mmCIF file of C-alpha atoms and ligand atoms in Angstrom:
data_model
loop_
_atom_site.group_PDB
_atom_site.id
_atom_site.type_symbol
_atom_site.label_atom_id
_atom_site.label_comp_id
_atom_site.label_asym_id
_atom_site.label_seq_id
_atom_site.Cartn_x
_atom_site.Cartn_y
_atom_site.Cartn_z
ATOM 1 C CA MET T 1 -39.000 -59.148 -19.110
ATOM 2 C CA LYS T 2 -40.904 -55.343 -18.920
ATOM 3 C CA LYS T 3 -38.646 -54.483 -15.931
ATOM 4 C CA THR T 4 -35.145 -55.685 -17.314
ATOM 5 C CA TRP T 5 -35.843 -53.530 -20.247
ATOM 6 C CA MET T 6 -35.906 -50.719 -18.163
ATOM 7 C CA LEU T 7 -32.755 -50.973 -15.472
ATOM 8 C CA ILE T 8 -30.802 -51.356 -18.751
ATOM 9 C CA MET T 9 -32.664 -48.236 -19.855
ATOM 10 C CA SER T 10 -31.841 -46.373 -16.819
ATOM 11 C CA MET T 11 -28.260 -47.621 -16.116
ATOM 12 C CA LEU T 12 -27.876 -46.428 -19.621
ATOM 13 C CA MET T 13 -29.253 -43.494 -19.091
ATOM 14 C CA ALA T 14 -27.353 -43.288 -15.342
ATOM 15 C CA VAL T 15 -24.214 -43.682 -17.501
ATOM 16 C CA MET T 16 -24.467 -41.246 -20.216
ATOM 17 C CA MET T 17 -25.643 -38.405 -17.358
ATOM 18 C CA VAL T 18 -22.063 -39.069 -15.780
ATOM 19 C CA ALA T 19 -20.148 -39.440 -19.255
ATOM 20 C CA GLY T 20 -22.408 -35.883 -19.977
ATOM 21 C CA CYS T 21 -21.619 -34.394 -16.923
ATOM 22 C CA GLY T 22 -17.707 -35.942 -16.888
ATOM 23 C CA GLY T 23 -17.495 -34.159 -20.108
ATOM 24 C CA GLY T 24 -18.874 -30.197 -18.881
ATOM 25 C CA ASP T 25 -16.940 -30.559 -15.820
ATOM 26 C CA LYS T 26 -13.935 -31.119 -18.009
ATOM 27 C CA LYS T 27 -15.109 -28.062 -20.447
ATOM 28 C CA ALA T 28 -15.309 -26.065 -17.446
ATOM 29 C CA ALA T 29 -12.019 -26.813 -16.293
ATOM 30 C CA ASP T 30 -10.605 -26.479 -19.949
ATOM 31 C CA ASN T 31 -12.031 -22.131 -19.674
ATOM 32 C CA LYS T 32 -11.039 -22.030 -16.185
ATOM 33 C CA VAL T 33 -7.117 -22.420 -16.847
ATOM 34 C CA ALA T 34 -7.318 -20.623 -20.006
ATOM 35 C CA GLN T 35 -9.717 -17.651 -18.152
ATOM 36 C CA ALA T 36 -7.276 -18.192 -14.744
ATOM 37 C CA PRO T 37 -6.811 -14.441 -13.409
ATOM 38 C CA LYS T 38 -2.745 -13.258 -13.939
ATOM 39 C CA VAL T 39 -1.204 -12.116 -10.566
ATOM 40 C CA LEU T 40 -0.231 -9.056 -9.858
ATOM 41 C CA ARG T 41 2.402 -8.883 -7.964
ATOM 42 C CA VAL T 42 2.182 -6.061 -5.088
ATOM 43 C CA GLY T 43 5.109 -5.455 -2.653
ATOM 44 C CA THR T 44 4.446 -2.817 0.565
ATOM 45 C CA GLU T 45 6.543 -1.914 3.357
ATOM 46 C CA PRO T 46 3.817 -2.282 6.645
ATOM 47 C CA THR T 47 4.511 0.098 9.488
ATOM 48 C CA PHE T 48 3.063 2.766 7.894
ATOM 49 C CA ALA T 49 -0.415 3.191 8.774
ATOM 50 C CA PRO T 50 -3.153 4.136 7.833
ATOM 51 C CA PHE T 51 -1.334 3.710 4.307
ATOM 52 C CA GLU T 52 -0.115 0.189 4.894
ATOM 53 C CA PHE T 53 -0.358 -1.615 7.860
ATOM 54 C CA GLN T 54 -0.793 -5.304 9.532
ATOM 55 C CA LYS T 55 -3.254 -5.348 12.890
ATOM 56 C CA GLU T 56 -1.836 -6.748 16.109
ATOM 57 C CA GLY T 57 -1.358 -10.274 16.100
ATOM 58 C CA SER T 58 -2.479 -10.635 11.990
ATOM 59 C CA LYS T 59 -0.816 -11.252 8.873
ATOM 60 C CA ASP T 60 -3.180 -9.321 6.280
ATOM 61 C CA PHE T 61 -2.810 -6.644 4.837
ATOM 62 C CA ASP T 62 -5.108 -3.615 5.835
ATOM 63 C CA GLY T 63 -5.583 0.005 5.253
ATOM 64 C CA PHE T 64 -5.954 3.083 2.289
ATOM 65 C CA ASP T 65 -2.831 1.901 -0.405
ATOM 66 C CA MET T 66 -4.175 -2.631 0.262
ATOM 67 C CA ASP T 67 -7.552 -1.485 -0.363
ATOM 68 C CA LEU T 68 -6.330 0.416 -3.729
ATOM 69 C CA ILE T 69 -4.445 -1.516 -5.179
ATOM 70 C CA ARG T 70 -6.815 -4.050 -4.544
ATOM 71 C CA ALA T 71 -10.061 -2.442 -6.179
ATOM 72 C CA ILE T 72 -6.941 -1.647 -9.424
ATOM 73 C CA GLY T 73 -6.383 -5.948 -9.199
ATOM 74 C CA LYS T 74 -10.136 -6.695 -10.041
ATOM 75 C CA GLN T 75 -10.596 -3.920 -12.141
ATOM 76 C CA LEU T 76 -8.122 -5.762 -14.663
ATOM 77 C CA ASN T 77 -9.264 -8.684 -13.640
ATOM 78 C CA MET T 78 -6.081 -9.694 -11.365
ATOM 79 C CA LYS T 79 -5.476 -11.540 -8.756
ATOM 80 C CA VAL T 80 -3.467 -9.345 -5.839
ATOM 81 C CA GLU T 81 -1.045 -11.163 -4.052
ATOM 82 C CA ILE T 82 0.724 -8.847 -1.677
ATOM 83 C CA GLN T 83 4.417 -9.112 -0.437
ATOM 84 C CA ASN T 84 5.964 -7.508 2.549
ATOM 85 C CA MET T 85 9.533 -5.975 2.494
ATOM 86 C CA GLY T 86 11.589 -3.320 3.571
ATOM 87 C CA PHE T 87 11.110 0.486 1.674
ATOM 88 C CA ASP T 88 14.250 0.493 0.245
ATOM 89 C CA ALA T 89 14.310 -2.953 -0.962
ATOM 90 C CA LEU T 90 10.856 -2.336 -3.151
ATOM 91 C CA ILE T 91 12.804 -0.270 -6.134
ATOM 92 C CA PRO T 92 14.946 -3.004 -6.161
ATOM 93 C CA ALA T 93 12.950 -5.407 -6.767
ATOM 94 C CA LEU T 94 10.721 -3.572 -8.689
ATOM 95 C CA ASN T 95 13.693 -3.436 -11.434
ATOM 96 C CA ALA T 96 14.920 -7.319 -10.434
ATOM 97 C CA GLY T 97 11.227 -8.689 -11.702
ATOM 98 C CA ASN T 98 10.621 -10.141 -8.266
ATOM 99 C CA ILE T 99 7.236 -7.577 -7.984
ATOM 100 C CA ASP T 100 5.287 -5.852 -10.428
ATOM 101 C CA VAL T 101 3.689 -2.851 -8.367
ATOM 102 C CA ALA T 102 5.269 -1.323 -4.964
ATOM 103 C CA ALA T 103 1.775 0.402 -3.112
ATOM 104 C CA ALA T 104 3.504 1.641 -0.414
ATOM 105 C CA GLY T 105 2.289 5.693 0.027
ATOM 106 C CA MET T 106 5.755 5.937 -1.928
ATOM 107 C CA SER T 107 5.556 9.970 -3.547
ATOM 108 C CA ILE T 108 6.704 10.947 -6.579
ATOM 109 C CA THR T 109 9.797 12.357 -6.442
ATOM 110 C CA PRO T 110 12.276 12.939 -9.657
ATOM 111 C CA ASP T 111 14.993 10.408 -8.574
ATOM 112 C CA ARG T 112 12.703 8.075 -8.201
ATOM 113 C CA GLN T 113 10.824 9.033 -11.945
ATOM 114 C CA LYS T 114 14.261 8.170 -13.400
ATOM 115 C CA ALA T 115 14.438 4.764 -11.479
ATOM 116 C CA VAL T 116 11.107 3.587 -12.329
ATOM 117 C CA ASP T 117 7.914 4.030 -13.739
ATOM 118 C CA MET T 118 5.508 6.534 -11.388
ATOM 119 C CA SER T 119 1.279 5.894 -11.743
ATOM 120 C CA ASP T 120 -0.111 9.210 -11.656
ATOM 121 C CA PRO T 121 -0.845 10.753 -8.414
ATOM 122 C CA TYR T 122 -3.572 9.329 -5.596
ATOM 123 C CA TYR T 123 -2.921 11.272 -2.418
ATOM 124 C CA VAL T 124 -1.647 14.506 -1.545
ATOM 125 C CA SER T 125 1.039 14.347 1.353
ATOM 126 C CA GLY T 126 3.454 15.910 2.668
ATOM 127 C CA LEU T 127 6.111 15.641 5.687
ATOM 128 C CA VAL T 128 5.925 17.189 9.630
ATOM 129 C CA VAL T 129 8.160 16.949 12.633
ATOM 130 C CA VAL T 130 7.175 15.099 15.258
ATOM 131 C CA VAL T 131 8.625 15.390 18.983
ATOM 132 C CA ASN T 132 7.669 14.960 22.301
ATOM 133 C CA LYS T 133 5.084 16.421 24.141
ATOM 134 C CA ASP T 134 7.195 17.749 27.219
ATOM 135 C CA ASN T 135 9.714 18.895 24.782
ATOM 136 C CA ALA T 136 9.071 22.968 24.568
ATOM 137 C CA ALA T 137 12.373 23.581 22.571
ATOM 138 C CA VAL T 138 11.366 22.118 19.474
ATOM 139 C CA LYS T 139 8.843 23.912 17.654
ATOM 140 C CA SER T 140 9.633 23.724 13.459
ATOM 141 C CA VAL T 141 12.112 22.026 12.062
ATOM 142 C CA ASN T 142 14.060 24.653 11.916
ATOM 143 C CA ASP T 143 14.974 24.157 15.318
ATOM 144 C CA LEU T 144 16.309 20.563 14.414
ATOM 145 C CA ASN T 145 19.856 21.868 14.050
ATOM 146 C CA ASN T 146 22.381 19.098 15.864
ATOM 147 C CA LYS T 147 20.336 17.836 17.001
ATOM 148 C CA GLY T 148 18.632 13.414 16.665
ATOM 149 C CA ILE T 149 15.982 12.734 14.404
ATOM 150 C CA ALA T 150 14.585 9.266 13.510
ATOM 151 C CA VAL T 151 13.194 8.539 10.238
ATOM 152 C CA GLN T 152 12.706 6.005 8.239
ATOM 153 C CA ILE T 153 15.399 4.295 5.641
ATOM 154 C CA GLY T 154 15.239 5.441 2.005
ATOM 155 C CA THR T 155 12.366 7.696 2.480
ATOM 156 C CA THR T 156 11.590 10.932 1.275
ATOM 157 C CA GLY T 157 11.885 12.195 5.243
ATOM 158 C CA ALA T 158 15.387 10.498 5.157
ATOM 159 C CA ASP T 159 16.044 12.994 2.705
ATOM 160 C CA ARG T 160 14.260 15.920 4.138
ATOM 161 C CA ALA T 161 16.127 15.323 7.620
ATOM 162 C CA ALA T 162 19.425 14.856 5.546
ATOM 163 C CA LYS T 163 19.290 18.394 4.890
ATOM 164 C CA VAL T 164 19.099 19.669 8.847
ATOM 165 C CA PRO T 165 22.610 21.069 9.269
ATOM 166 C CA GLY T 166 24.694 19.193 11.870
ATOM 167 C CA ALA T 167 21.585 17.155 12.132
ATOM 168 C CA LYS T 168 22.404 13.658 13.855
ATOM 169 C CA VAL T 169 19.591 11.517 11.974
ATOM 170 C CA LYS T 170 19.012 7.642 12.450
ATOM 171 C CA ASN T 171 17.993 5.205 8.994
ATOM 172 C CA PHE T 172 15.630 2.589 10.548
ATOM 173 C CA ASN T 173 14.026 -0.068 8.619
ATOM 174 C CA THR T 174 10.385 0.092 9.876
ATOM 175 C CA ASN T 175 8.224 3.267 11.245
ATOM 176 C CA ALA T 176 7.693 0.922 14.332
ATOM 177 C CA GLU T 177 11.298 1.521 15.500
ATOM 178 C CA VAL T 178 11.248 5.086 14.257
ATOM 179 C CA PHE T 179 8.428 5.358 16.669
ATOM 180 C CA LEU T 180 9.379 3.722 19.539
ATOM 181 C CA GLU T 181 13.195 5.529 19.238
ATOM 182 C CA LEU T 182 10.894 8.833 19.713
ATOM 183 C CA LYS T 183 8.815 7.422 22.629
ATOM 184 C CA ASN T 184 12.490 6.170 24.428
ATOM 185 C CA LYS T 185 13.771 9.912 23.501
ATOM 186 C CA GLY T 186 16.471 8.052 21.915
ATOM 187 C CA VAL T 187 16.182 11.430 18.983
ATOM 188 C CA ASP T 188 14.530 14.630 19.671
ATOM 189 C CA ALA T 189 12.443 14.247 16.202
ATOM 190 C CA VAL T 190 10.650 12.170 13.429
ATOM 191 C CA ILE T 191 10.831 13.309 10.323
ATOM 192 C CA ILE T 192 7.541 11.695 8.600
ATOM 193 C CA ASP T 193 4.663 12.052 6.487
ATOM 194 C CA LYS T 194 1.693 14.161 8.274
ATOM 195 C CA PRO T 195 -1.368 11.735 7.677
ATOM 196 C CA VAL T 196 0.926 8.693 9.329
ATOM 197 C CA ALA T 197 2.516 10.883 11.940
ATOM 198 C CA GLU T 198 -1.222 12.747 12.529
ATOM 199 C CA TYR T 199 -2.878 8.455 12.177
ATOM 200 C CA TYR T 200 -0.205 7.679 15.009
ATOM 201 C CA LEU T 201 -1.308 10.318 17.472
ATOM 202 C CA ALA T 202 -4.371 9.534 16.991
ATOM 203 C CA GLN T 203 -4.338 5.858 17.475
ATOM 204 C CA GLY T 204 -1.097 4.172 16.878
ATOM 205 C CA GLY T 205 0.551 4.992 20.377
ATOM 206 C CA GLY T 206 1.326 8.471 20.412
ATOM 207 C CA LYS T 207 -1.457 10.106 21.806
ATOM 208 C CA GLU T 208 -0.718 10.604 25.189
ATOM 209 C CA SER T 209 3.638 10.875 23.959
ATOM 210 C CA ALA T 210 3.981 12.917 20.927
ATOM 211 C CA LYS T 211 2.685 15.641 19.070
ATOM 212 C CA ILE T 212 3.358 17.799 15.846
ATOM 213 C CA VAL T 213 4.828 20.744 15.371
ATOM 214 C CA GLY T 214 5.333 23.829 12.846
ATOM 215 C CA ASP T 215 3.879 23.499 9.580
ATOM 216 C CA THR T 216 3.909 21.004 6.769
ATOM 217 C CA MET T 217 7.127 20.658 5.251
ATOM 218 C CA GLU T 218 7.216 20.312 1.282
ATOM 219 C CA ALA T 219 3.855 19.092 -0.686
ATOM 220 C CA GLU T 220 4.281 15.202 -1.757
ATOM 221 C CA SER T 221 1.876 12.977 -4.170
ATOM 222 C CA TYR T 222 1.916 9.449 -3.772
ATOM 223 C CA GLY T 223 2.151 7.179 -6.748
ATOM 224 C CA LEU T 224 2.106 2.967 -7.895
ATOM 225 C CA SER T 225 5.308 2.614 -8.634
ATOM 226 C CA LEU T 226 6.547 -0.728 -11.714
ATOM 227 C CA LYS T 227 9.533 -1.395 -13.699
ATOM 228 C CA LYS T 228 10.759 1.147 -15.850
ATOM 229 C CA ASN T 229 8.506 1.134 -19.122
ATOM 230 C CA SER T 230 6.226 -1.103 -18.038
ATOM 231 C CA PRO T 231 3.037 -1.937 -19.998
ATOM 232 C CA LEU T 232 0.888 -2.120 -16.826
ATOM 233 C CA THR T 233 1.922 1.642 -15.960
ATOM 234 C CA LYS T 234 -0.640 2.545 -18.593
ATOM 235 C CA GLU T 235 -3.463 -0.047 -17.385
ATOM 236 C CA ILE T 236 -3.004 1.105 -13.724
ATOM 237 C CA ASN T 237 -3.714 4.315 -14.458
ATOM 238 C CA LYS T 238 -6.708 3.445 -16.209
ATOM 239 C CA ALA T 239 -7.831 1.574 -13.642
ATOM 240 C CA MET T 240 -7.874 4.441 -11.165
ATOM 241 C CA LEU T 241 -9.170 6.479 -13.368
ATOM 242 C CA ASP T 242 -12.193 4.341 -13.577
ATOM 243 C CA LEU T 243 -12.231 3.637 -9.826
ATOM 244 C CA LYS T 244 -12.645 7.414 -9.445
ATOM 245 C CA LYS T 245 -15.061 8.180 -11.901
ATOM 246 C CA ASN T 246 -17.287 5.186 -11.276
ATOM 247 C CA GLY T 247 -16.901 6.416 -6.866
ATOM 248 C CA GLU T 248 -14.674 3.352 -5.373
ATOM 249 C CA TYR T 249 -12.408 6.024 -5.497
ATOM 250 C CA ASP T 250 -14.350 8.182 -2.796
ATOM 251 C CA LYS T 251 -15.274 4.987 -0.821
ATOM 252 C CA ILE T 252 -11.627 3.626 -0.428
ATOM 253 C CA TYR T 253 -10.651 7.429 0.656
ATOM 254 C CA GLU T 254 -14.050 7.944 2.920
ATOM 255 C CA LYS T 255 -12.891 4.842 5.222
ATOM 256 C CA TRP T 256 -9.706 5.913 5.864
ATOM 257 C CA PHE T 257 -9.665 9.499 6.177
ATOM 258 C CA GLY T 258 -13.673 10.619 6.226
ATOM 259 C CA ALA T 259 -15.899 12.388 4.018
ATOM 260 C CA VAL T 260 -14.268 13.699 0.636
ATOM 261 C CA LYS T 261 -12.894 16.988 0.088
ATOM 262 C CA LYS T 262 -14.266 18.197 -3.409
HETATM 263 N N1 LIG D 1 6.134 9.013 1.382
HETATM 264 C C1 LIG D 1 7.490 8.588 2.008
HETATM 265 C C2 LIG D 1 8.205 8.006 0.718
HETATM 266 O O1 LIG D 1 7.818 8.198 -0.207
HETATM 267 C C3 LIG D 1 7.151 8.139 2.594
HETATM 268 C C4 LIG D 1 6.806 5.975 2.536
HETATM 269 C C5 LIG D 1 6.597 4.689 3.526
HETATM 270 N N2 LIG D 1 5.926 4.087 3.613
HETATM 271 C C6 LIG D 1 5.879 3.037 3.926
HETATM 272 N N3 LIG D 1 4.832 1.688 3.086
HETATM 273 N N4 LIG D 1 6.646 2.639 4.454
HETATM 274 O O2 LIG D 1 9.515 8.188 0.874
#
């Protein structure tokens, strides 16, 4: 009798525990739904190392901008989802509402500021001329008149090349193609962002064949871009400021560029 009683008791307890647990689980699940982080849809064009690139054979997005936007996402409690698109497709994608932010080493220019919201600047850059090592004739942009220049379509480098008198400008979708065209001597020069040229010369395969000539042309600052009047622009600027204050920005900078210039 005592045994049966205990059996009934323990069965009852087991049922209660399961029920209790179940209830708890359901509550936790409800909470999760309520707090599921919103997705931050990010667009980039990943042939721009060290700002955005994919290691050979990998689909992962690597680079300074990618670390920065992930840190911003964390700060805003948003889930960052990055997608790959053409550089000239980024602003149309923002305007169409297909992405929320473009993180693509995009220089802040008056034209772009008319088309989209641009965040506060996060990196100071500029353009340079890259030629083949055996090219002794081209010493600066002033020697490029009537020459062939390779650029990435839609970039400030493309704008600069278009101003060179008589230049035959070849536009490419990716910077991989831009640098290859130079290597294959399809053009005399490339106009591209200085840190990207430096990275290409240091570890991107250009060490043996290419060099930078002349001074840095036009100082440019990179900003993140968002749809015009996006409510997120303010939040992103605030998150970026917080990352600068809490040292996270410096950590990311150091990872990709070495010691922080203060
Ligand atoms: N800074 C230049 C521009 O804004 C080039 C940016 C290219 N970025 C890239 N992810 N491919 O036009």
